[in-house]
Short mmCIF file of C-alpha atoms in Angstrom, two decimals:
data_model
loop_
_atom_site.label_atom_id
_atom_site.label_comp_id
_atom_site.label_asym_id
_atom_site.label_seq_id
_atom_site.Cartn_x
_atom_site.Cartn_y
_atom_site.Cartn_z
CA MET A 43 116.73 99.08 79.23
CA ILE A 44 113.07 100.04 79.56
CA ARG A 45 112.08 102.68 77.02
CA LEU A 46 109.24 104.91 78.14
CA PRO A 47 106.95 106.73 75.71
CA VAL A 48 106.98 110.52 75.73
CA PHE A 49 103.30 110.68 76.76
CA PHE A 50 104.07 108.44 79.72
CA LEU A 51 106.95 110.63 80.91
CA LEU A 52 104.89 113.80 80.53
CA PHE A 53 101.96 112.32 82.46
CA VAL A 54 104.23 111.13 85.29
CA CYS A 55 105.78 114.59 85.54
CA ALA A 56 102.32 116.19 85.61
CA THR A 57 101.15 113.61 88.17
CA LEU A 58 104.04 114.25 90.52
CA HIS A 59 103.59 118.01 90.10
CA ALA A 60 99.88 117.72 90.96
CA ALA A 61 100.75 115.98 94.22
CA SER A 62 101.90 118.41 96.90
CA SER A 63 104.50 115.88 98.07
CA LYS A 64 105.37 112.26 97.41
CA PRO A 65 102.13 110.31 97.33
CA ASN A 66 101.18 107.65 99.85
CA PHE A 67 100.21 104.15 98.76
CA VAL A 68 97.67 101.72 100.19
CA ILE A 69 97.23 98.23 98.78
CA ILE A 70 94.17 96.35 99.99
CA LEU A 71 94.25 92.67 99.10
CA ALA A 72 91.32 90.27 99.41
CA ASP A 73 91.83 86.51 99.61
CA ASP A 74 89.95 84.21 97.17
CA LEU A 75 87.51 86.91 96.05
CA GLY A 76 86.00 86.27 92.62
CA TYR A 77 85.48 88.61 89.69
CA SER A 78 81.79 89.20 90.42
CA ASP A 79 81.95 89.39 94.24
CA LEU A 80 81.76 93.19 94.61
CA GLY A 81 78.73 95.33 93.97
CA CYS A 82 80.65 97.43 91.45
CA TYR A 83 81.51 94.20 89.56
CA GLY A 84 77.93 92.93 89.46
CA SER A 85 77.31 91.38 92.87
CA GLU A 86 74.26 91.56 95.13
CA ILE A 87 76.64 91.68 98.15
CA ALA A 88 76.70 95.04 99.96
CA THR A 89 80.13 96.59 99.40
CA PRO A 90 79.44 100.35 99.59
CA ASN A 91 82.95 101.41 100.59
CA LEU A 92 84.65 99.60 97.71
CA ASP A 93 81.87 100.70 95.37
CA ASN A 94 82.52 104.30 96.40
CA LEU A 95 86.23 103.88 95.66
CA ALA A 96 85.27 102.62 92.21
CA ALA A 97 82.82 105.48 91.70
CA GLY A 98 85.54 107.96 92.60
CA GLY A 99 88.26 106.23 90.60
CA LEU A 100 88.80 103.44 88.08
CA ARG A 101 87.82 99.82 87.61
CA PHE A 102 89.98 97.58 85.43
CA THR A 103 88.02 94.94 83.55
CA GLN A 104 90.96 92.71 82.57
CA PHE A 105 93.24 92.58 85.57
CA TYR A 106 95.14 89.38 86.29
CA ASN A 107 96.81 87.51 89.16
CA THR A 108 98.77 84.26 89.30
CA ALA A 109 95.87 81.89 90.29
CA ARG A 110 97.07 81.20 93.86
CA CYS A 111 97.82 82.90 97.18
CA TRP A 112 101.59 82.76 97.59
CA PRO A 113 102.65 83.37 93.96
CA THR A 114 100.47 86.50 93.75
CA ARG A 115 101.67 87.85 97.07
CA SER A 116 105.29 87.27 96.09
CA VAL A 117 104.78 89.02 92.74
CA LEU A 118 103.00 91.88 94.50
CA MET A 119 105.98 92.43 96.78
CA THR A 120 108.77 91.99 94.21
CA GLY A 121 107.45 92.93 90.75
CA HIS A 122 108.68 89.69 89.17
CA TYR A 123 106.89 86.55 88.08
CA ALA A 124 106.87 83.95 90.85
CA LYS A 125 108.73 81.56 88.57
CA GLN A 126 111.61 84.08 88.33
CA ILE A 127 112.06 84.36 92.12
CA GLY A 128 111.73 80.75 93.19
CA MET A 129 108.20 81.09 94.53
CA ASP A 130 106.31 78.75 92.19
CA PRO A 131 107.40 76.16 93.15
CA GLN A 132 108.68 77.55 96.41
CA TYR A 133 112.46 77.36 96.85
CA GLY A 134 112.46 78.64 100.43
CA LYS A 135 114.86 81.43 99.50
CA PHE A 136 114.84 84.31 97.03
CA PRO A 137 117.66 84.80 94.52
CA ALA A 138 120.20 87.28 95.91
CA TRP A 139 119.06 90.00 93.53
CA VAL A 140 115.47 90.17 94.80
CA ARG A 141 114.35 93.36 96.59
CA THR A 142 110.90 93.75 98.10
CA LEU A 143 108.76 96.81 97.50
CA PRO A 144 109.34 98.21 101.01
CA GLN A 145 113.10 97.72 100.56
CA ARG A 146 112.91 99.72 97.32
CA LEU A 147 110.73 102.43 98.87
CA ALA A 148 112.86 102.98 101.98
CA PRO A 149 115.68 104.86 100.16
CA LEU A 150 112.98 107.05 98.64
CA GLY A 151 111.93 108.17 102.12
CA TYR A 152 108.97 105.85 102.74
CA ARG A 153 107.87 104.03 105.88
CA SER A 154 106.02 100.77 105.20
CA TYR A 155 103.33 99.02 107.22
CA HIS A 156 101.76 95.58 106.86
CA SER A 157 98.69 94.05 108.48
CA GLY A 158 97.23 90.64 107.75
CA LYS A 159 98.29 87.65 105.72
CA TRP A 160 101.84 87.40 104.33
CA HIS A 161 102.48 84.00 102.69
CA VAL A 162 105.76 85.03 101.09
CA ASN A 163 107.66 82.04 102.39
CA ASN A 164 110.95 82.95 100.74
CA ALA A 165 110.98 86.01 103.08
CA PRO A 166 109.44 84.49 106.24
CA HIS A 167 109.98 87.46 108.56
CA VAL A 168 107.84 90.37 107.42
CA VAL A 169 109.99 93.09 108.99
CA ALA A 170 113.47 91.56 108.90
CA ASP A 171 113.12 89.92 105.45
CA GLY A 172 110.27 91.88 103.89
CA GLY A 173 111.53 95.35 104.83
CA PHE A 174 108.40 96.66 106.56
CA THR A 175 108.71 99.20 109.32
CA HIS A 176 105.93 97.57 111.31
CA SER A 177 103.87 94.45 110.75
CA TYR A 178 100.92 92.62 112.26
CA TYR A 179 101.10 89.13 110.78
CA VAL A 180 98.23 86.64 110.95
CA ALA A 181 100.41 83.61 110.47
CA GLN A 182 97.72 80.94 110.89
CA GLN A 183 94.53 81.23 108.88
CA ASP A 184 92.56 78.09 109.77
CA ASN A 185 90.12 80.01 111.94
CA HIS A 186 88.77 83.52 111.44
CA PHE A 187 87.73 83.77 115.11
CA HIS A 188 90.93 82.69 116.83
CA PRO A 189 94.49 82.76 115.50
CA LYS A 190 96.81 80.10 116.89
CA LYS A 191 99.73 82.15 115.64
CA HIS A 192 100.05 85.87 115.04
CA GLU A 193 102.99 88.25 115.32
CA LEU A 194 103.78 91.90 115.86
CA ASP A 195 107.01 93.06 114.24
CA ASP A 196 108.20 89.44 113.82
CA LYS A 197 107.60 88.62 117.52
CA PRO A 198 104.93 86.12 118.60
CA LEU A 199 101.82 87.46 120.29
CA PRO A 200 99.81 85.50 122.87
CA GLU A 201 96.57 83.98 121.70
CA PRO A 202 93.78 86.56 122.10
CA GLU A 203 91.63 86.06 125.18
CA GLY A 204 88.57 88.05 124.15
CA ALA A 205 86.54 88.44 120.99
CA TRP A 206 88.61 88.41 117.81
CA TYR A 207 87.71 88.28 114.13
CA SER A 208 90.28 88.32 111.35
CA SER A 209 89.04 91.22 109.20
CA ILE A 210 88.41 93.44 112.23
CA ALA A 211 91.80 92.66 113.80
CA ILE A 212 93.63 93.25 110.50
CA ALA A 213 91.90 96.61 110.08
CA ASP A 214 92.54 97.52 113.74
CA HIS A 215 96.27 97.09 113.36
CA ALA A 216 96.41 98.88 110.00
CA ILE A 217 94.59 101.81 111.62
CA ASP A 218 96.93 101.77 114.62
CA PHE A 219 99.97 101.95 112.32
CA LEU A 220 98.40 104.85 110.41
CA LYS A 221 97.57 106.70 113.65
CA GLU A 222 101.11 106.28 114.90
CA HIS A 223 102.42 107.49 111.54
CA ALA A 224 100.24 110.61 111.69
CA GLN A 225 101.37 111.40 115.21
CA GLN A 226 105.09 110.71 114.85
CA HIS A 227 105.95 110.88 111.11
CA ALA A 228 103.44 113.25 109.58
CA GLY A 229 105.93 114.64 107.05
CA THR A 230 106.97 111.23 105.76
CA PRO A 231 105.21 109.36 102.94
CA PHE A 232 103.95 105.86 103.71
CA PHE A 233 103.07 102.55 102.09
CA THR A 234 100.40 100.46 103.85
CA TYR A 235 99.63 96.92 102.83
CA VAL A 236 96.32 95.61 104.23
CA ALA A 237 96.10 91.90 103.41
CA PHE A 238 92.75 90.51 104.53
CA THR A 239 92.32 86.75 104.95
CA ALA A 240 88.67 86.95 103.82
CA PRO A 241 86.83 85.43 102.11
CA HIS A 242 89.31 82.49 102.10
CA PHE A 243 88.05 79.26 103.63
CA PRO A 244 86.95 78.29 106.19
CA VAL A 245 83.80 80.32 105.51
CA GLN A 246 83.20 81.84 108.96
CA ALA A 247 81.46 85.11 109.72
CA LEU A 248 79.77 87.11 112.44
CA PRO A 249 76.14 86.04 112.98
CA GLU A 250 74.80 89.55 112.36
CA ASP A 251 76.55 89.63 108.98
CA ILE A 252 75.30 86.17 107.97
CA ALA A 253 71.73 87.15 108.88
CA LYS A 254 71.72 89.77 106.09
CA TYR A 255 72.06 87.06 103.46
CA LYS A 256 70.04 84.23 105.02
CA GLU A 257 67.56 84.00 102.12
CA THR A 258 69.63 85.55 99.33
CA TYR A 259 70.99 82.36 97.78
CA THR A 260 68.11 79.93 98.22
CA LYS A 261 67.07 80.55 94.59
CA GLY A 262 70.14 78.63 93.47
CA TRP A 263 73.44 79.07 91.65
CA PRO A 264 72.09 79.56 88.11
CA LYS A 265 69.73 82.40 89.00
CA THR A 266 72.34 84.24 91.11
CA ARG A 267 74.91 83.83 88.36
CA ALA A 268 72.53 85.01 85.62
CA ALA A 269 71.60 88.11 87.64
CA ARG A 270 75.26 88.97 88.19
CA PHE A 271 76.01 88.53 84.50
CA GLU A 272 73.17 90.88 83.53
CA ARG A 273 74.48 93.56 85.90
CA GLN A 274 78.00 93.12 84.53
CA LYS A 275 76.73 93.73 81.02
CA GLN A 276 74.82 96.80 82.15
CA LEU A 277 77.95 98.11 83.86
CA GLY A 278 79.99 97.59 80.69
CA LEU A 279 82.39 95.20 82.42
CA VAL A 280 82.21 92.32 79.98
CA ALA A 281 81.65 91.69 76.28
CA THR A 282 81.38 87.94 76.26
CA THR A 283 78.97 85.09 76.69
CA LEU A 284 78.39 83.42 80.04
CA SER A 285 80.59 80.36 80.46
CA ASP A 286 78.88 77.02 80.95
CA PRO A 287 79.13 75.34 84.37
CA GLU A 288 81.58 72.41 84.39
CA PRO A 289 80.17 69.63 86.58
CA GLN A 290 82.93 67.30 85.38
CA ILE A 291 85.50 69.34 87.28
CA THR A 292 86.37 67.79 90.65
CA ALA A 293 87.10 70.29 93.40
CA PRO A 294 90.62 70.12 94.83
CA SER A 295 90.36 68.44 98.20
CA GLY A 296 92.15 67.43 101.33
CA LYS A 297 91.64 64.02 102.88
CA GLU A 298 89.52 61.25 101.41
CA ASN A 299 87.08 61.30 104.33
CA ASP A 300 86.41 65.06 104.21
CA LEU A 301 82.96 64.62 102.65
CA GLU A 302 82.02 62.21 105.41
CA ILE A 303 83.12 64.75 108.00
CA LEU A 304 81.22 67.57 106.32
CA GLY A 305 78.00 65.66 105.90
CA SER A 306 75.53 64.85 103.16
CA GLY A 307 74.94 68.51 102.22
CA GLU A 308 78.35 68.84 100.58
CA THR A 309 79.30 68.12 96.96
CA ARG A 310 82.61 68.24 95.11
CA HIS A 311 81.00 69.13 91.77
CA ALA A 312 79.09 72.12 90.35
CA VAL A 313 76.18 69.90 89.46
CA THR A 314 72.81 71.30 88.36
CA TRP A 315 70.96 73.00 91.19
CA ASP A 316 67.80 70.98 90.55
CA SER A 317 69.70 67.72 91.00
CA LEU A 318 70.51 68.60 94.61
CA THR A 319 68.28 67.47 97.45
CA SER A 320 66.51 70.15 99.45
CA GLU A 321 68.99 69.50 102.24
CA GLN A 322 71.92 70.05 99.87
CA GLN A 323 70.38 73.19 98.42
CA GLN A 324 69.98 74.70 101.90
CA PHE A 325 73.52 73.69 102.81
CA GLN A 326 75.00 75.28 99.68
CA ALA A 327 72.88 78.44 100.00
CA THR A 328 74.00 78.88 103.60
CA LYS A 329 77.66 78.56 102.61
CA GLU A 330 77.16 81.26 100.00
CA ALA A 331 75.48 83.48 102.62
CA ILE A 332 78.52 83.09 104.88
CA HIS A 333 80.85 83.86 101.97
CA ALA A 334 78.81 87.01 101.26
CA ALA A 335 78.90 87.98 104.96
CA MET A 336 82.70 87.74 104.96
CA ILE A 337 82.91 90.10 101.97
CA ASP A 338 80.34 92.45 103.56
CA ARG A 339 82.49 92.59 106.74
CA LEU A 340 85.68 93.05 104.72
CA ASP A 341 84.06 96.08 103.07
CA GLN A 342 83.00 97.48 106.47
CA GLU A 343 86.60 97.21 107.67
CA VAL A 344 87.90 98.84 104.50
CA GLY A 345 85.57 101.69 105.38
CA ARG A 346 87.27 102.10 108.76
CA VAL A 347 90.70 102.20 107.14
CA LEU A 348 89.49 104.83 104.69
CA ALA A 349 88.03 106.85 107.56
CA GLN A 350 91.45 106.90 109.20
CA LEU A 351 93.09 108.14 106.03
CA LYS A 352 90.57 110.96 105.93
CA ALA A 353 91.03 111.75 109.63
CA MET A 354 94.79 112.20 109.11
CA ASN A 355 94.25 114.28 105.93
CA ALA A 356 95.97 111.70 103.77
CA TYR A 357 93.03 110.44 101.72
CA GLU A 358 93.30 112.92 98.84
CA ASP A 359 96.95 112.20 98.13
CA THR A 360 96.93 108.45 98.63
CA LEU A 361 96.82 106.00 95.74
CA ILE A 362 94.57 103.17 96.93
CA LEU A 363 94.69 99.92 95.00
CA PHE A 364 92.25 97.09 95.69
CA LEU A 365 92.67 93.59 94.24
CA SER A 366 92.36 89.88 94.98
CA ASP A 367 95.09 87.25 95.03
CA ASN A 368 93.16 84.81 92.81
CA GLY A 369 89.68 83.86 91.77
CA ALA A 370 87.19 82.18 94.09
CA SER A 371 88.12 78.70 95.24
CA ALA A 372 86.39 75.40 94.47
CA GLU A 373 88.42 73.58 97.12
CA ILE A 374 86.68 71.30 99.62
CA MET A 375 88.67 70.28 102.68
CA VAL A 376 88.81 70.21 106.46
CA ARG A 377 91.89 71.58 108.25
CA GLY A 378 92.82 73.12 111.57
CA LEU A 379 90.68 71.93 114.47
CA GLY A 380 88.25 70.16 112.15
CA HIS A 381 84.52 70.59 111.57
CA ASP A 382 81.81 70.26 114.18
CA LYS A 383 78.49 69.51 112.45
CA ALA A 384 76.63 70.32 115.70
CA VAL A 385 77.48 74.04 115.65
CA PRO A 386 75.84 76.65 113.38
CA MET A 387 77.39 76.87 109.94
CA GLY A 388 79.93 79.70 109.87
CA ALA A 389 80.74 79.47 113.59
CA ALA A 390 84.28 79.17 114.95
CA ALA A 391 84.05 75.38 115.35
CA SER A 392 82.83 74.84 111.79
CA TYR A 393 85.14 74.34 108.83
CA LEU A 394 83.41 74.76 105.49
CA CYS A 395 84.54 75.84 102.00
CA LEU A 396 82.60 77.75 99.35
CA GLY A 397 83.01 74.85 96.92
CA PRO A 398 82.69 74.59 93.15
CA GLY A 399 79.04 75.66 92.85
CA GLY A 400 79.49 78.87 94.82
CA SER A 401 82.89 79.48 93.24
CA THR A 402 81.34 79.29 89.76
CA VAL A 403 78.94 82.06 90.85
CA SER A 404 81.74 84.20 92.30
CA ASN A 405 83.83 83.90 89.15
CA THR A 406 80.98 84.94 86.82
CA PRO A 407 81.19 85.08 83.82
CA PHE A 408 84.41 83.09 83.57
CA ARG A 409 85.47 79.43 83.57
CA ARG A 410 87.23 77.56 86.33
CA HIS A 411 88.52 78.59 89.70
CA LYS A 412 91.57 79.38 91.85
CA ILE A 413 94.57 77.20 90.87
CA TRP A 414 93.48 76.97 87.20
CA VAL A 415 94.73 79.66 84.79
CA HIS A 416 91.54 79.96 82.81
CA GLU A 417 89.98 83.38 83.32
CA GLY A 418 88.00 82.35 86.43
CA GLY A 419 91.19 81.56 88.31
CA ILE A 420 93.24 84.59 87.26
CA SER A 421 90.97 87.56 86.52
CA THR A 422 89.64 89.50 89.50
CA PRO A 423 88.57 93.06 90.43
CA PHE A 424 91.10 95.89 90.43
CA ILE A 425 90.20 99.38 91.66
CA ALA A 426 92.51 102.43 91.54
CA HIS A 427 91.52 105.54 93.53
CA TRP A 428 93.54 108.72 93.95
CA PRO A 429 91.43 111.94 94.26
CA GLN A 430 94.31 114.38 93.79
CA VAL A 431 95.45 112.87 90.51
CA ILE A 432 92.86 110.53 88.94
CA SER A 433 90.30 112.93 87.59
CA ALA A 434 88.22 110.22 85.90
CA LYS A 435 85.40 109.17 88.20
CA GLY A 436 83.73 105.80 87.86
CA GLU A 437 85.35 105.00 84.54
CA LEU A 438 86.42 101.61 83.23
CA ARG A 439 89.84 100.66 81.95
CA HIS A 440 89.92 97.79 79.48
CA THR A 441 93.68 97.43 79.09
CA PRO A 442 95.00 94.13 80.44
CA GLY A 443 96.88 94.54 83.71
CA HIS A 444 98.69 92.10 85.99
CA VAL A 445 100.10 91.98 89.50
CA ILE A 446 103.56 92.31 87.92
CA ASP A 447 102.58 95.91 87.10
CA ILE A 448 102.08 97.08 90.70
CA VAL A 449 105.72 97.51 91.71
CA PRO A 450 106.71 99.46 88.55
CA THR A 451 103.61 101.66 89.01
CA ILE A 452 104.38 102.50 92.62
CA LEU A 453 108.11 102.98 92.14
CA THR A 454 107.50 105.33 89.23
CA LEU A 455 105.13 107.49 91.29
CA ALA A 456 107.44 107.42 94.29
CA GLY A 457 110.23 108.89 92.17
CA GLY A 458 112.24 105.69 91.79
CA ASP A 459 114.11 104.42 88.76
CA VAL A 460 112.47 101.20 87.55
CA SER A 461 115.42 100.47 85.27
CA ALA A 462 117.95 100.55 88.17
CA MET A 463 118.24 96.86 89.13
CA PRO A 464 120.57 94.97 91.47
CA GLU A 465 123.38 92.94 89.91
CA ASN A 466 122.15 89.88 87.95
CA ALA A 467 118.51 90.98 88.28
CA PRO A 468 116.34 90.78 85.17
CA PRO A 469 114.28 93.87 84.31
CA PHE A 470 110.74 94.10 85.64
CA PRO A 471 108.45 92.11 83.37
CA GLY A 472 105.52 94.44 84.14
CA ARG A 473 104.54 97.90 82.97
CA SER A 474 103.49 100.98 84.90
CA LEU A 475 99.73 101.42 84.91
CA VAL A 476 100.06 105.20 85.27
CA PRO A 477 99.15 105.99 81.62
CA ALA A 478 95.81 104.25 82.15
CA PHE A 479 95.02 106.61 85.00
CA ALA A 480 94.58 109.41 82.45
CA LYS A 481 92.66 107.63 79.69
CA ASP A 482 91.40 104.24 78.54
CA GLU A 483 94.30 103.14 76.39
CA THR A 484 96.00 99.81 75.93
CA ILE A 485 99.33 99.59 77.74
CA SER A 486 101.76 98.05 75.32
CA ARG A 487 103.29 94.68 76.24
CA ASP A 488 104.35 91.60 74.29
CA PHE A 489 102.76 88.92 76.48
CA LEU A 490 101.52 87.78 79.86
CA PHE A 491 102.71 84.44 81.26
CA TRP A 492 101.20 81.93 83.68
CA HIS A 493 102.28 78.59 85.12
CA HIS A 494 100.86 77.22 88.33
CA SER A 495 100.34 73.67 89.57
CA GLY A 496 100.86 72.33 86.06
CA ASN A 497 98.33 74.73 84.54
CA ARG A 498 99.75 76.98 81.79
CA ALA A 499 98.76 80.05 79.83
CA LEU A 500 100.15 82.81 77.61
CA ARG A 501 98.33 85.91 76.40
CA GLU A 502 99.51 87.89 73.35
CA GLY A 503 97.24 90.81 72.56
CA ASN A 504 93.76 89.34 72.71
CA TRP A 505 94.88 85.79 71.96
CA LYS A 506 95.32 83.34 74.81
CA ILE A 507 96.55 79.77 74.92
CA VAL A 508 95.72 77.86 78.07
CA SER A 509 96.02 74.29 79.30
CA ALA A 510 94.89 72.37 82.37
CA ALA A 511 96.95 69.69 84.07
CA ASP A 512 93.79 67.67 84.77
CA ASN A 513 92.99 67.50 81.05
CA GLY A 514 96.23 66.23 79.58
CA ASN A 515 97.68 69.75 79.30
CA ALA A 516 96.51 70.06 75.69
CA TRP A 517 96.68 73.69 74.54
CA GLU A 518 93.39 75.49 74.00
CA LEU A 519 93.21 78.78 72.08
CA TYR A 520 90.74 81.63 72.63
CA ASN A 521 90.17 85.07 71.14
CA LEU A 522 89.45 87.13 74.25
CA THR A 523 88.04 90.03 72.25
CA THR A 524 84.63 88.35 72.37
CA ASP A 525 85.28 85.10 74.27
CA ARG A 526 86.64 85.65 77.76
CA ALA A 527 84.26 82.87 78.75
CA GLU A 528 86.71 80.58 76.89
CA SER A 529 83.82 78.68 75.31
CA ASN A 530 85.02 78.49 71.69
CA ASN A 531 88.32 76.65 71.45
CA LEU A 532 90.04 77.73 68.21
CA ALA A 533 93.14 75.53 68.54
CA ALA A 534 92.14 73.19 65.72
CA LYS A 535 91.48 76.14 63.38
CA GLU A 536 94.68 78.06 64.23
CA PRO A 537 97.38 75.39 64.72
CA GLU A 538 100.26 77.66 63.62
CA ARG A 539 99.27 80.33 66.13
CA VAL A 540 99.09 77.75 68.90
CA LYS A 541 102.49 76.35 67.88
CA ALA A 542 104.18 79.78 67.89
CA MET A 543 102.65 80.80 71.22
CA ALA A 544 103.46 77.44 72.81
CA GLU A 545 107.09 77.77 71.70
CA ARG A 546 107.26 81.20 73.27
CA TRP A 547 105.75 79.83 76.51
CA GLU A 548 108.40 77.06 76.62
CA LYS A 549 111.21 79.58 76.03
CA LEU A 550 109.92 81.85 78.80
CA GLU A 551 109.54 78.96 81.19
CA LYS A 552 113.18 77.99 80.76
CA GLU A 553 114.32 81.62 81.01
CA TYR A 554 112.40 82.27 84.22
CA VAL A 555 113.55 79.03 85.88
CA ALA A 556 117.16 79.94 85.09
CA GLN A 557 116.69 83.41 86.60
CA ALA A 558 115.52 81.86 89.87
CA GLY A 559 118.79 79.96 90.08
CA PRO A 560 119.36 76.46 91.41
CA LYS A 561 116.86 75.19 93.94
CA PRO A 562 118.50 75.07 97.41
CA GLU A 563 118.99 71.70 99.08
CA PRO A 564 116.16 70.99 101.54
CA LYS A 565 117.08 71.68 105.13
CA LYS A 566 117.71 68.66 107.28
CA LYS A 567 115.49 68.26 110.29
CA GLY A 568 117.56 68.89 113.39
CA LYS A 569 116.83 67.98 116.93
CA GLY A 570 114.37 70.43 118.39
CA LYS A 571 113.69 72.08 115.05
CA LYS A 572 110.27 72.21 113.47
CA ALA A 573 110.04 70.61 110.07
CA GLU A 574 109.35 73.04 107.25
CA GLU A 575 105.79 73.01 105.91
#
């Protein structure tokens, strides 16, 4: 049974009383956006709409994800660690006790809408399995200018004939769902999930957006990173040193000949900027400009969604949450229709990735990237905005938060009972973030757990153990009070602490695997059936 503090209960009651009716919820999710990629988190990229949300609400400085696309999205929709629900690794089917957020909101009177990426493969049909009222699903993300596969309410749509760009199309459909809701269901609360595919690779953007950043990154990774770090310190976001670049880290990659396909401008390592040729420097600077353009466009489309909320008089009583599924990616690969070196970088026929140098900038001031569970892979921006209830404007919240906290937060505010679970279901591992809406206080929890692609971590208070599969999985220990850069490994000085935390991690791992149940037998390929990916 979850025991709630008296202050928490009083604040929830006051919150619900302040709202004239049940609040609406909007979750805006970016894809592979790093900790420093927004203006309000230290970036030079123009993100005025998200910056305004932050100025009118709250920014969390220690918010966590799971380090990868599908685990984070599964946690976001269920409120449980991916390991508990057979999503990391992917089982292909949820345990019988799993309920998605829309399925939990429906009995409370909510209609739910989805637009964009899904990637919750244990619930492949967004409406039928995910519980959404309506969905526009961009099911293939290898090209931001032309989807080979997209669906409306679980039904395939024809390939678009005219101009199409992912962030614009995702916003268009989210706005259409909101307009329909305002016209036909004005008295009903709603949950809208806007899952952009930007700035995930391939880095592709509209020419007019790229032009804004043509010269921005020619000064090189170190200078951009240092400038972001200075702004972060001025904003009060971090109290740490700047992590050192790690040129020894090899970017995750696809095929062996990808570098040959991409050309001599590409590199799989965050080497020193001065060691690059002028051709390589221009190549890397252009990729960063395209990455920035994608974020700029994402922000513009967020602005259109916000304008629709205002037009339907829902903005004041809507809790808007913005986050990213993981840190920026160091991956280098070529997928989809391949890469044409003859076309302009960032065009539809190009296939480029941000890479380890640009990713190190995006994840400033932290170490590592997407897939790793060092801070660079798992700590990203989190903005909460709700004019009718959150009176604090532009304040920071330093309490650690995690994607596991989103479902308990929303269910609490929707009037649900977070302790009422289906048969055999474990309690939610997360905590409601509602108390932090009122003041900057630490939300009590025993630990936070990570395990992805062999990379492991556990946080207890401000202590964190972390290991990397590519480094023998030896446990490292950091005091995050002053070292979120994870530069000073204290494992040798605190062996007993490491031992106790490692034992807890092992126990949790076994517990969570057991909760997911046995892994189903793989489906046999039948005649005429497409093999599972």
